[in-house]
Amino acid sequence: MGIYEELQARGLIAQVTNEEEIREMVNTGKARFYIGFDCTADSLTAGHFMALTLMKRLQQAGNQPIALIGGGTTMIGDPSGRTDMRKMLTREDIDHNAECFRKQMERFIEFGEGKAIMVNNADWLLDLNYVNLLREVGACFSVNNMLRAECYKQRMEKGLSFFEFNYMIMQSYDFYYLFQHYDCNMQFGGDDQWSNMLGGTELIRKKLGKDAHAMTITLLTDSQGKKMGKTAGNAVWLDPNKTSPFEFFQYWRNVDDADVMKCIKMLTFLSLDEIAEMEQWDDSRINEKKEILAYELTKLVHGAEEADKAKDASHALFSGAGDDSTMPTTELADVADDGMGIIDLMIACGLAASRGEARRLIQQGGVQVDGEKVADIDFRVSRDALVNGVKIRKGKKVFHKAIAK
């Protein structure tokens, strides 16, 4: 089985142009492909996982990745999947974020001579003359076709700025530039990027009279795909200072039952034979599958040692055994002799932004202390318990340890 067939078996391929040519190039290690990453934050998220693991798989098969940092396109912002316009960042912010991305990408792909390379589209986009760009590229795009693109259609009702409308042209120009200057013959992206990607292949054909190729990867099912990279209202970051290895493990440990095997197929590097065997397990082993998923992905991002610690801490939550030292912890100073009210405790631990939010969570049955549901908003945790450390559970996925100094 070639790498193309493996990607198909894992459910990763959504759409391709010139499938037989792509199959041949990918299977023989002749693809020099790029994936773009707009650097809107100083860390990649779980939502970037699909692209990162795809780059790793393809590099292992002998193909050469180009990691394109969107220093230029980030100045505009991709409207795909957005209901509002992205916050505008300064050039300094974008440059800092780009450097953070590179460090995280190095855990997945190998950079160096004859290996993966990283380029920044600010190097060519920010120097473009607007009138020259319109003359050279603008004539290759139909406004009617652009307005039919999914990335724009969903924004038309709420308003799409002319600023954002240029994003497709910028992304298309990236492929055109990389094709000419880096021998890049293929682009990959999420299925929601298909219109933008076709824009690039069409631009190359019209301007250069040559063929280029595009392949999109499947997004996860609606239930998981829409949540990918989000939990408890916050992004699941790959930076351990933003999302601890324990929190990262818990996010994947708590994916929906229906999405577990899809995530294992698409994101882990377990063999297809191992996965086929797991698919035969009965429903009683769903938690075992979830733990395997969480462990494999935490190991991939944070290393085996941190994955082991996160697994032990997870066991400590549910069985009272194992090491919980890596669980997110708040040390409390000046705890009164009669302890601390649950509402104040939740705010101190960052589990609620206000007293009203904490009260609602308790009244809805979403708070536990040391495994016991808290039903009374006036419940107090004793000082002795806090000295020993208590475990607070918010909803199904958020766990926190509180301990008095």
mmCIF file of C-alpha atoms in Angstrom:
data_model
loop_
_atom_site.group_PDB
_atom_site.id
_atom_site.type_symbol
_atom_site.label_atom_id
_atom_site.label_comp_id
_atom_site.label_asym_id
_atom_site.label_seq_id
_atom_site.Cartn_x
_atom_site.Cartn_y
_atom_site.Cartn_z
ATOM 1 C CA MET A 1 0.000 0.000 0.000
ATOM 2 C CA GLY A 2 1.382 3.391 -1.021
ATOM 3 C CA ILE A 3 1.073 6.497 1.129
ATOM 4 C CA TYR A 4 -1.776 7.796 -1.074
ATOM 5 C CA GLU A 5 -3.777 4.619 -0.458
ATOM 6 C CA GLU A 6 -3.008 4.869 3.263
ATOM 7 C CA LEU A 7 -4.347 8.423 3.363
ATOM 8 C CA GLN A 8 -7.491 7.163 1.664
ATOM 9 C CA ALA A 9 -7.831 4.281 4.127
ATOM 10 C CA ARG A 10 -7.523 6.714 7.024
ATOM 11 C CA GLY A 11 -10.347 8.811 5.585
ATOM 12 C CA LEU A 12 -8.123 11.819 5.049
ATOM 13 C CA ILE A 13 -8.611 12.659 1.390
ATOM 14 C CA ALA A 14 -11.638 14.771 0.508
ATOM 15 C CA GLN A 15 -11.006 16.198 -2.977
ATOM 16 C CA VAL A 16 -8.141 16.169 -5.453
ATOM 17 C CA THR A 17 -7.314 17.526 -8.880
ATOM 18 C CA ASN A 18 -5.757 15.087 -11.375
ATOM 19 C CA GLU A 19 -5.987 12.138 -9.013
ATOM 20 C CA GLU A 20 -3.845 9.680 -10.953
ATOM 21 C CA GLU A 21 -1.006 12.191 -11.277
ATOM 22 C CA ILE A 22 -1.205 13.042 -7.586
ATOM 23 C CA ARG A 23 -1.244 9.360 -6.630
ATOM 24 C CA GLU A 24 1.886 8.735 -8.713
ATOM 25 C CA MET A 25 3.741 11.780 -7.362
ATOM 26 C CA VAL A 26 2.901 11.140 -3.726
ATOM 27 C CA ASN A 27 3.632 7.401 -3.842
ATOM 28 C CA THR A 28 7.020 7.932 -5.530
ATOM 29 C CA GLY A 29 8.099 10.789 -3.231
ATOM 30 C CA LYS A 30 7.990 13.427 -5.982
ATOM 31 C CA ALA A 31 5.535 15.791 -4.307
ATOM 32 C CA ARG A 32 6.984 19.113 -3.182
ATOM 33 C CA PHE A 33 3.924 20.423 -1.424
ATOM 34 C CA TYR A 34 2.951 23.304 0.784
ATOM 35 C CA ILE A 35 0.465 23.853 3.578
ATOM 36 C CA GLY A 36 -0.207 27.368 4.833
ATOM 37 C CA PHE A 37 -0.493 28.477 8.453
ATOM 38 C CA ASP A 38 -1.723 31.963 9.255
ATOM 39 C CA CYS A 39 -0.024 33.016 12.478
ATOM 40 C CA THR A 40 -2.922 34.638 14.315
ATOM 41 C CA ALA A 41 -1.629 33.473 17.727
ATOM 42 C CA ASP A 42 1.707 32.552 19.301
ATOM 43 C CA SER A 43 0.905 28.836 19.344
ATOM 44 C CA LEU A 44 -0.572 26.236 17.048
ATOM 45 C CA THR A 45 -3.738 24.539 18.275
ATOM 46 C CA ALA A 46 -5.308 21.110 18.183
ATOM 47 C CA GLY A 47 -7.124 22.394 15.107
ATOM 48 C CA HIS A 48 -3.801 22.331 13.199
ATOM 49 C CA PHE A 49 -3.267 18.659 14.020
ATOM 50 C CA MET A 50 -4.583 17.285 10.752
ATOM 51 C CA ALA A 51 -2.183 19.373 8.672
ATOM 52 C CA LEU A 52 0.824 18.642 10.892
ATOM 53 C CA THR A 53 0.313 14.885 10.908
ATOM 54 C CA LEU A 54 -0.289 14.924 7.146
ATOM 55 C CA MET A 55 3.032 16.702 6.591
ATOM 56 C CA LYS A 56 4.751 14.140 8.787
ATOM 57 C CA ARG A 57 3.227 11.174 6.956
ATOM 58 C CA LEU A 58 4.133 12.560 3.546
ATOM 59 C CA GLN A 59 7.675 13.445 4.585
ATOM 60 C CA GLN A 60 8.184 9.928 5.929
ATOM 61 C CA ALA A 61 7.173 8.679 2.468
ATOM 62 C CA GLY A 62 9.920 10.760 0.822
ATOM 63 C CA ASN A 63 7.951 13.866 -0.160
ATOM 64 C CA GLN A 64 9.166 17.372 0.692
ATOM 65 C CA PRO A 65 6.997 19.706 2.775
ATOM 66 C CA ILE A 66 7.019 23.479 2.520
ATOM 67 C CA ALA A 67 5.585 25.048 5.652
ATOM 68 C CA LEU A 68 4.212 28.390 4.525
ATOM 69 C CA ILE A 69 3.890 30.915 7.325
ATOM 70 C CA GLY A 70 1.267 33.491 6.453
ATOM 71 C CA GLY A 71 3.062 36.633 7.559
ATOM 72 C CA GLY A 72 1.370 38.467 4.686
ATOM 73 C CA THR A 73 -2.043 36.798 4.571
ATOM 74 C CA THR A 74 -2.369 37.151 8.347
ATOM 75 C CA MET A 75 -2.371 40.911 7.752
ATOM 76 C CA ILE A 76 -5.731 40.360 5.993
ATOM 77 C CA GLY A 77 -7.233 37.311 7.703
ATOM 78 C CA ASP A 78 -8.959 34.276 6.229
ATOM 79 C CA PRO A 79 -12.773 34.685 6.298
ATOM 80 C CA SER A 80 -13.292 30.890 5.999
ATOM 81 C CA GLY A 81 -15.381 29.581 8.878
ATOM 82 C CA ARG A 82 -15.650 33.037 10.434
ATOM 83 C CA THR A 83 -18.763 34.975 11.377
ATOM 84 C CA ASP A 84 -16.765 38.159 11.983
ATOM 85 C CA MET A 85 -13.518 39.771 10.892
ATOM 86 C CA ARG A 86 -10.325 38.641 12.569
ATOM 87 C CA LYS A 87 -8.392 40.995 14.827
ATOM 88 C CA MET A 88 -5.655 42.839 12.944
ATOM 89 C CA LEU A 89 -2.144 42.114 14.232
ATOM 90 C CA THR A 90 1.032 44.166 13.982
ATOM 91 C CA ARG A 91 4.001 42.989 11.910
ATOM 92 C CA GLU A 92 5.945 42.455 15.145
ATOM 93 C CA ASP A 93 3.198 40.229 16.581
ATOM 94 C CA ILE A 94 3.064 38.189 13.383
ATOM 95 C CA ASP A 95 6.850 37.720 13.265
ATOM 96 C CA HIS A 96 6.863 36.540 16.891
ATOM 97 C CA ASN A 97 4.016 34.104 16.235
ATOM 98 C CA ALA A 98 5.793 32.734 13.160
ATOM 99 C CA GLU A 99 8.885 31.880 15.208
ATOM 100 C CA CYS A 100 6.733 30.118 17.808
ATOM 101 C CA PHE A 101 5.095 28.072 15.026
ATOM 102 C CA ARG A 102 8.445 26.885 13.693
ATOM 103 C CA LYS A 103 9.537 25.552 17.085
ATOM 104 C CA GLN A 104 6.317 23.568 17.426
ATOM 105 C CA MET A 105 6.416 22.273 13.861
ATOM 106 C CA GLU A 106 9.865 20.812 14.484
ATOM 107 C CA ARG A 107 8.206 18.168 16.661
ATOM 108 C CA PHE A 108 6.398 16.879 13.572
ATOM 109 C CA ILE A 109 8.558 17.530 10.523
ATOM 110 C CA GLU A 110 12.306 17.667 9.930
ATOM 111 C CA PHE A 111 13.752 20.877 8.522
ATOM 112 C CA GLY A 112 17.113 21.146 6.815
ATOM 113 C CA GLU A 113 19.045 20.611 3.590
ATOM 114 C CA GLY A 114 16.908 18.543 1.220
ATOM 115 C CA LYS A 115 14.199 18.217 3.866
ATOM 116 C CA ALA A 116 11.329 20.474 4.872
ATOM 117 C CA ILE A 117 11.658 24.205 4.418
ATOM 118 C CA MET A 118 9.783 27.108 5.966
ATOM 119 C CA VAL A 119 8.928 30.248 4.011
ATOM 120 C CA ASN A 120 6.958 33.359 4.896
ATOM 121 C CA ASN A 121 4.603 34.906 2.357
ATOM 122 C CA ALA A 122 5.305 38.342 3.829
ATOM 123 C CA ASP A 123 8.552 38.158 1.812
ATOM 124 C CA TRP A 124 6.622 38.544 -1.439
ATOM 125 C CA LEU A 125 3.107 39.722 -0.605
ATOM 126 C CA LEU A 126 4.053 42.845 1.349
ATOM 127 C CA ASP A 127 6.179 44.190 -1.500
ATOM 128 C CA LEU A 128 3.517 43.802 -4.172
ATOM 129 C CA ASN A 129 2.378 46.930 -5.995
ATOM 130 C CA TYR A 130 -1.396 47.016 -5.841
ATOM 131 C CA VAL A 131 -1.979 48.227 -9.397
ATOM 132 C CA ASN A 132 0.545 45.775 -10.809
ATOM 133 C CA LEU A 133 -1.116 42.944 -8.881
ATOM 134 C CA LEU A 134 -4.518 43.884 -10.285
ATOM 135 C CA ARG A 135 -3.117 43.906 -13.821
ATOM 136 C CA GLU A 136 -1.146 40.669 -13.449
ATOM 137 C CA VAL A 137 -3.495 38.566 -11.324
ATOM 138 C CA GLY A 138 -6.877 40.279 -11.060
ATOM 139 C CA ALA A 139 -7.912 39.462 -14.612
ATOM 140 C CA CYS A 140 -7.584 35.729 -13.835
ATOM 141 C CA PHE A 141 -10.393 35.806 -11.244
ATOM 142 C CA SER A 142 -14.124 35.901 -11.826
ATOM 143 C CA VAL A 143 -15.997 37.836 -9.150
ATOM 144 C CA ASN A 144 -19.059 35.678 -9.842
ATOM 145 C CA ASN A 145 -17.070 32.518 -9.096
ATOM 146 C CA MET A 146 -15.521 34.034 -5.993
ATOM 147 C CA LEU A 147 -18.921 34.931 -4.572
ATOM 148 C CA ARG A 148 -20.049 31.340 -5.024
ATOM 149 C CA ALA A 149 -17.144 30.070 -2.913
ATOM 150 C CA GLU A 150 -18.162 28.585 0.450
ATOM 151 C CA CYS A 151 -15.599 30.689 2.306
ATOM 152 C CA TYR A 152 -17.467 33.834 1.197
ATOM 153 C CA LYS A 153 -21.074 32.639 0.957
ATOM 154 C CA GLN A 154 -21.428 32.113 4.696
ATOM 155 C CA ARG A 155 -20.317 35.694 5.347
ATOM 156 C CA MET A 156 -22.485 37.481 2.809
ATOM 157 C CA GLU A 157 -25.474 37.935 5.119
ATOM 158 C CA LYS A 158 -23.471 39.421 7.983
ATOM 159 C CA GLY A 159 -21.162 41.393 5.730
ATOM 160 C CA LEU A 160 -17.899 40.640 3.969
ATOM 161 C CA SER A 161 -15.347 43.442 3.799
ATOM 162 C CA PHE A 162 -13.465 44.193 0.589
ATOM 163 C CA PHE A 163 -10.356 43.776 2.735
ATOM 164 C CA GLU A 164 -11.188 40.092 3.363
ATOM 165 C CA PHE A 165 -12.438 39.589 -0.177
ATOM 166 C CA ASN A 166 -8.816 39.817 -1.313
ATOM 167 C CA TYR A 167 -7.778 36.790 0.743
ATOM 168 C CA MET A 168 -8.464 34.274 -2.041
ATOM 169 C CA ILE A 169 -6.284 36.253 -4.437
ATOM 170 C CA MET A 170 -3.459 36.403 -1.893
ATOM 171 C CA GLN A 171 -3.616 32.665 -1.193
ATOM 172 C CA SER A 172 -3.733 31.890 -4.903
ATOM 173 C CA TYR A 173 -0.734 34.132 -5.486
ATOM 174 C CA ASP A 174 1.166 32.147 -2.842
ATOM 175 C CA PHE A 175 0.885 28.946 -4.868
ATOM 176 C CA TYR A 176 1.773 30.818 -8.058
ATOM 177 C CA TYR A 177 4.904 32.244 -6.395
ATOM 178 C CA LEU A 178 5.948 28.956 -4.769
ATOM 179 C CA PHE A 179 5.440 27.111 -8.060
ATOM 180 C CA GLN A 180 7.809 29.530 -9.814
ATOM 181 C CA HIS A 181 10.459 30.011 -7.124
ATOM 182 C CA TYR A 182 10.435 26.798 -5.054
ATOM 183 C CA ASP A 183 9.380 24.126 -7.586
ATOM 184 C CA CYS A 184 6.270 23.549 -5.464
ATOM 185 C CA ASN A 185 3.962 21.270 -7.459
ATOM 186 C CA MET A 186 1.174 20.597 -4.978
ATOM 187 C CA GLN A 187 -0.845 22.269 -2.237
ATOM 188 C CA PHE A 188 -2.737 20.688 0.635
ATOM 189 C CA GLY A 189 -5.348 22.125 2.946
ATOM 190 C CA GLY A 190 -8.608 21.515 4.763
ATOM 191 C CA ASP A 191 -11.735 20.798 2.754
ATOM 192 C CA ASP A 192 -13.064 24.263 3.607
ATOM 193 C CA GLN A 193 -10.147 25.732 1.618
ATOM 194 C CA TRP A 194 -11.052 24.070 -1.684
ATOM 195 C CA SER A 195 -12.198 27.248 -3.458
ATOM 196 C CA ASN A 196 -9.049 29.135 -2.484
ATOM 197 C CA MET A 197 -6.865 26.217 -3.561
ATOM 198 C CA LEU A 198 -8.525 25.912 -6.949
ATOM 199 C CA GLY A 199 -7.863 29.617 -7.392
ATOM 200 C CA GLY A 200 -4.139 28.911 -7.135
ATOM 201 C CA THR A 201 -4.144 26.020 -9.588
ATOM 202 C CA GLU A 202 -6.186 28.043 -12.071
ATOM 203 C CA LEU A 203 -3.872 31.054 -11.752
ATOM 204 C CA ILE A 204 -0.835 28.891 -12.562
ATOM 205 C CA ARG A 205 -2.603 27.389 -15.564
ATOM 206 C CA LYS A 206 -3.676 30.750 -16.953
ATOM 207 C CA LYS A 207 -0.427 32.608 -16.324
ATOM 208 C CA LEU A 208 2.111 29.879 -17.041
ATOM 209 C CA GLY A 209 0.219 27.351 -19.138
ATOM 210 C CA LYS A 210 1.248 24.585 -16.722
ATOM 211 C CA ASP A 211 -0.593 22.198 -14.443
ATOM 212 C CA ALA A 212 -0.384 22.251 -10.678
ATOM 213 C CA HIS A 213 -2.174 20.025 -8.215
ATOM 214 C CA ALA A 214 -4.339 20.420 -5.137
ATOM 215 C CA MET A 215 -5.580 17.976 -2.543
ATOM 216 C CA THR A 216 -7.739 18.720 0.473
ATOM 217 C CA ILE A 217 -7.881 16.715 3.638
ATOM 218 C CA THR A 218 -11.182 15.702 5.173
ATOM 219 C CA LEU A 219 -12.407 17.603 8.175
ATOM 220 C CA LEU A 220 -13.704 15.490 11.038
ATOM 221 C CA THR A 221 -17.414 14.877 11.501
ATOM 222 C CA ASP A 222 -19.548 17.888 12.320
ATOM 223 C CA SER A 223 -19.671 17.114 16.025
ATOM 224 C CA GLN A 224 -15.905 16.874 16.429
ATOM 225 C CA GLY A 225 -14.765 19.025 13.521
ATOM 226 C CA LYS A 226 -16.622 22.091 14.760
ATOM 227 C CA LYS A 227 -15.102 21.620 18.207
ATOM 228 C CA MET A 228 -11.606 20.814 16.952
ATOM 229 C CA GLY A 229 -9.205 22.975 18.886
ATOM 230 C CA LYS A 230 -11.845 24.202 21.341
ATOM 231 C CA THR A 231 -12.796 23.102 24.821
ATOM 232 C CA ALA A 232 -14.521 24.948 27.646
ATOM 233 C CA GLY A 233 -14.527 28.051 25.439
ATOM 234 C CA ASN A 234 -10.733 28.158 25.097
ATOM 235 C CA ALA A 235 -8.354 26.984 22.414
ATOM 236 C CA VAL A 236 -6.472 23.744 22.997
ATOM 237 C CA TRP A 237 -2.940 24.932 22.370
ATOM 238 C CA LEU A 238 0.134 22.872 21.518
ATOM 239 C CA ASP A 239 2.206 25.166 23.743
ATOM 240 C CA PRO A 240 2.388 23.462 27.174
ATOM 241 C CA ASN A 241 2.430 26.873 28.869
ATOM 242 C CA LYS A 242 -1.029 27.578 27.413
ATOM 243 C CA THR A 243 -2.557 24.091 27.581
ATOM 244 C CA SER A 244 -0.774 21.728 29.944
ATOM 245 C CA PRO A 245 -0.039 18.165 28.779
ATOM 246 C CA PHE A 246 -2.667 17.001 31.290
ATOM 247 C CA GLU A 247 -5.342 19.339 29.868
ATOM 248 C CA PHE A 248 -4.346 18.311 26.349
ATOM 249 C CA PHE A 249 -4.678 14.631 27.307
ATOM 250 C CA GLN A 250 -8.081 15.275 28.903
ATOM 251 C CA TYR A 251 -9.382 17.049 25.804
ATOM 252 C CA TRP A 252 -8.765 13.992 23.649
ATOM 253 C CA ARG A 253 -9.828 11.638 26.434
ATOM 254 C CA ASN A 254 -13.250 13.277 26.311
ATOM 255 C CA VAL A 255 -14.008 13.344 22.574
ATOM 256 C CA ASP A 256 -17.464 12.160 21.551
ATOM 257 C CA ASP A 257 -17.855 8.392 21.340
ATOM 258 C CA ALA A 258 -18.818 8.609 17.661
ATOM 259 C CA ASP A 259 -15.556 10.405 16.793
ATOM 260 C CA VAL A 260 -12.995 8.276 18.632
ATOM 261 C CA MET A 261 -12.116 5.872 15.814
ATOM 262 C CA LYS A 262 -12.150 8.675 13.231
ATOM 263 C CA CYS A 263 -9.629 10.607 15.317
ATOM 264 C CA ILE A 264 -7.476 7.515 15.824
ATOM 265 C CA LYS A 265 -7.430 6.832 12.077
ATOM 266 C CA MET A 266 -6.766 10.397 11.018
ATOM 267 C CA LEU A 267 -4.428 11.671 13.701
ATOM 268 C CA THR A 268 -2.410 8.842 15.247
ATOM 269 C CA PHE A 269 0.434 6.856 13.724
ATOM 270 C CA LEU A 270 -0.905 3.493 14.861
ATOM 271 C CA SER A 271 -0.823 1.014 11.995
ATOM 272 C CA LEU A 272 -3.970 0.333 10.004
ATOM 273 C CA ASP A 273 -3.816 -3.290 11.195
ATOM 274 C CA GLU A 274 -3.867 -2.164 14.839
ATOM 275 C CA ILE A 275 -6.742 0.187 14.098
ATOM 276 C CA ALA A 276 -8.709 -2.519 12.287
ATOM 277 C CA GLU A 277 -8.383 -4.723 15.363
ATOM 278 C CA MET A 278 -9.588 -1.912 17.634
ATOM 279 C CA GLU A 279 -12.637 -1.421 15.416
ATOM 280 C CA GLN A 280 -13.732 -4.937 16.363
ATOM 281 C CA TRP A 281 -13.758 -4.158 20.087
ATOM 282 C CA ASP A 282 -17.203 -4.027 21.648
ATOM 283 C CA ASP A 283 -18.732 -0.844 23.044
ATOM 284 C CA SER A 284 -17.646 -1.636 26.590
ATOM 285 C CA ARG A 285 -14.060 -0.747 25.603
ATOM 286 C CA ILE A 286 -14.828 2.795 24.412
ATOM 287 C CA ASN A 287 -12.907 4.381 27.287
ATOM 288 C CA GLU A 288 -9.880 2.252 26.460
ATOM 289 C CA LYS A 289 -9.996 3.586 22.897
ATOM 290 C CA LYS A 290 -10.249 7.145 24.185
ATOM 291 C CA GLU A 291 -7.248 6.673 26.439
ATOM 292 C CA ILE A 292 -5.211 5.276 23.553
ATOM 293 C CA LEU A 293 -6.142 8.295 21.429
ATOM 294 C CA ALA A 294 -5.284 10.751 24.202
ATOM 295 C CA TYR A 295 -1.985 9.024 24.991
ATOM 296 C CA GLU A 296 -0.813 8.781 21.377
ATOM 297 C CA LEU A 297 -1.533 12.436 20.607
ATOM 298 C CA THR A 298 -0.069 13.723 23.873
ATOM 299 C CA LYS A 299 3.065 11.673 23.180
ATOM 300 C CA LEU A 300 3.269 13.110 19.681
ATOM 301 C CA VAL A 301 3.095 16.717 20.904
ATOM 302 C CA HIS A 302 4.712 16.605 24.346
ATOM 303 C CA GLY A 303 6.767 13.403 24.394
ATOM 304 C CA ALA A 304 6.333 10.004 26.058
ATOM 305 C CA GLU A 305 7.300 11.187 29.553
ATOM 306 C CA GLU A 306 4.635 13.892 29.674
ATOM 307 C CA ALA A 307 2.085 11.527 28.139
ATOM 308 C CA ASP A 308 2.793 8.984 30.894
ATOM 309 C CA LYS A 309 2.350 11.669 33.568
ATOM 310 C CA ALA A 310 -0.909 12.852 32.020
ATOM 311 C CA LYS A 311 -2.263 9.312 31.893
ATOM 312 C CA ASP A 312 -1.366 8.744 35.547
ATOM 313 C CA ALA A 313 -3.053 12.000 36.517
ATOM 314 C CA SER A 314 -6.159 10.983 34.567
ATOM 315 C CA HIS A 315 -6.266 7.663 36.425
ATOM 316 C CA ALA A 316 -5.953 9.568 39.688
ATOM 317 C CA LEU A 317 -9.134 11.447 38.848
ATOM 318 C CA PHE A 318 -11.306 8.430 38.244
ATOM 319 C CA SER A 319 -9.851 5.728 40.446
ATOM 320 C CA GLY A 320 -8.029 7.524 43.238
ATOM 321 C CA ALA A 321 -4.816 5.836 42.088
ATOM 322 C CA GLY A 322 -1.920 7.262 40.118
ATOM 323 C CA ASP A 323 0.055 10.487 40.213
ATOM 324 C CA ASP A 324 -1.971 13.720 40.060
ATOM 325 C CA SER A 325 1.035 16.046 40.339
ATOM 326 C CA THR A 326 0.680 17.244 36.747
ATOM 327 C CA MET A 327 -2.958 18.265 37.172
ATOM 328 C CA PRO A 328 -3.497 22.053 36.865
ATOM 329 C CA THR A 329 -3.204 23.344 40.429
ATOM 330 C CA THR A 330 -3.939 26.574 42.270
ATOM 331 C CA GLU A 331 -2.192 27.294 45.568
ATOM 332 C CA LEU A 332 -4.399 29.291 47.905
ATOM 333 C CA ALA A 333 -3.014 31.747 50.439
ATOM 334 C CA ASP A 334 -4.733 32.898 53.619
ATOM 335 C CA VAL A 335 -7.487 30.292 53.721
ATOM 336 C CA ALA A 336 -9.771 30.990 56.690
ATOM 337 C CA ASP A 337 -10.125 28.548 59.568
ATOM 338 C CA ASP A 338 -13.634 27.649 58.426
ATOM 339 C CA GLY A 339 -12.469 26.932 54.900
ATOM 340 C CA MET A 340 -13.620 28.503 51.662
ATOM 341 C CA GLY A 341 -16.959 28.793 49.915
ATOM 342 C CA ILE A 342 -17.282 26.819 46.688
ATOM 343 C CA ILE A 343 -18.110 29.933 44.637
ATOM 344 C CA ASP A 344 -15.021 31.799 45.850
ATOM 345 C CA LEU A 345 -12.960 28.658 45.339
ATOM 346 C CA MET A 346 -14.066 28.271 41.721
ATOM 347 C CA ILE A 347 -13.247 31.902 40.958
ATOM 348 C CA ALA A 348 -9.843 31.606 42.656
ATOM 349 C CA CYS A 349 -9.057 28.553 40.511
ATOM 350 C CA GLY A 350 -10.153 30.223 37.295
ATOM 351 C CA LEU A 351 -13.053 27.789 36.843
ATOM 352 C CA ALA A 352 -15.604 30.604 36.694
ATOM 353 C CA ALA A 353 -15.267 34.213 35.588
ATOM 354 C CA SER A 354 -17.900 35.537 37.990
ATOM 355 C CA ARG A 355 -20.004 34.579 40.978
ATOM 356 C CA GLY A 356 -23.039 34.372 38.719
ATOM 357 C CA GLU A 357 -21.329 31.893 36.401
ATOM 358 C CA ALA A 358 -20.170 29.783 39.352
ATOM 359 C CA ARG A 359 -23.665 29.795 40.832
ATOM 360 C CA ARG A 360 -25.229 28.655 37.552
ATOM 361 C CA LEU A 361 -22.718 25.829 37.143
ATOM 362 C CA ILE A 362 -23.498 24.543 40.637
ATOM 363 C CA GLN A 363 -27.253 24.824 40.189
ATOM 364 C CA GLN A 364 -27.008 22.903 36.907
ATOM 365 C CA GLY A 365 -25.147 20.067 38.631
ATOM 366 C CA GLY A 366 -21.869 20.738 36.835
ATOM 367 C CA VAL A 367 -19.489 20.906 39.810
ATOM 368 C CA GLN A 368 -17.910 18.108 41.854
ATOM 369 C CA VAL A 369 -15.421 18.225 44.698
ATOM 370 C CA ASP A 370 -13.415 15.045 45.285
ATOM 371 C CA GLY A 371 -15.934 13.071 43.270
ATOM 372 C CA GLU A 372 -19.032 14.349 45.079
ATOM 373 C CA LYS A 373 -21.539 16.561 43.270
ATOM 374 C CA VAL A 374 -21.999 19.983 44.876
ATOM 375 C CA ALA A 375 -25.705 20.820 45.150
ATOM 376 C CA ASP A 376 -25.586 23.807 47.532
ATOM 377 C CA ILE A 377 -24.230 27.178 46.373
ATOM 378 C CA ASP A 378 -23.276 27.849 50.030
ATOM 379 C CA PHE A 379 -21.166 24.672 50.271
ATOM 380 C CA ARG A 380 -17.809 25.233 51.979
ATOM 381 C CA VAL A 381 -14.619 23.231 51.572
ATOM 382 C CA SER A 382 -12.876 22.802 54.938
ATOM 383 C CA ARG A 383 -9.417 24.175 55.567
ATOM 384 C CA ASP A 384 -8.144 20.666 56.409
ATOM 385 C CA ALA A 385 -9.370 19.359 53.065
ATOM 386 C CA LEU A 386 -7.683 22.227 51.228
ATOM 387 C CA VAL A 387 -4.421 21.659 53.090
ATOM 388 C CA ASN A 388 -4.457 18.080 51.791
ATOM 389 C CA GLY A 389 -5.610 19.223 48.339
ATOM 390 C CA VAL A 390 -9.032 18.819 46.736
ATOM 391 C CA LYS A 391 -9.918 17.950 43.141
ATOM 392 C CA ILE A 392 -12.618 20.058 41.489
ATOM 393 C CA ARG A 393 -14.414 18.873 38.396
ATOM 394 C CA LYS A 394 -16.272 21.343 36.182
ATOM 395 C CA GLY A 395 -18.588 19.672 33.691
ATOM 396 C CA LYS A 396 -17.222 16.534 32.071
ATOM 397 C CA LYS A 397 -13.868 17.756 30.875
ATOM 398 C CA VAL A 398 -12.283 20.329 33.174
ATOM 399 C CA PHE A 399 -10.360 19.200 36.249
ATOM 400 C CA HIS A 400 -8.434 21.307 38.720
ATOM 401 C CA LYS A 401 -6.618 20.809 42.012
ATOM 402 C CA ALA A 402 -6.772 23.363 44.831
ATOM 403 C CA ILE A 403 -4.397 23.302 47.780
ATOM 404 C CA ALA A 404 -3.881 25.671 50.707
ATOM 405 C CA LYS A 405 -0.330 26.888 51.214
#
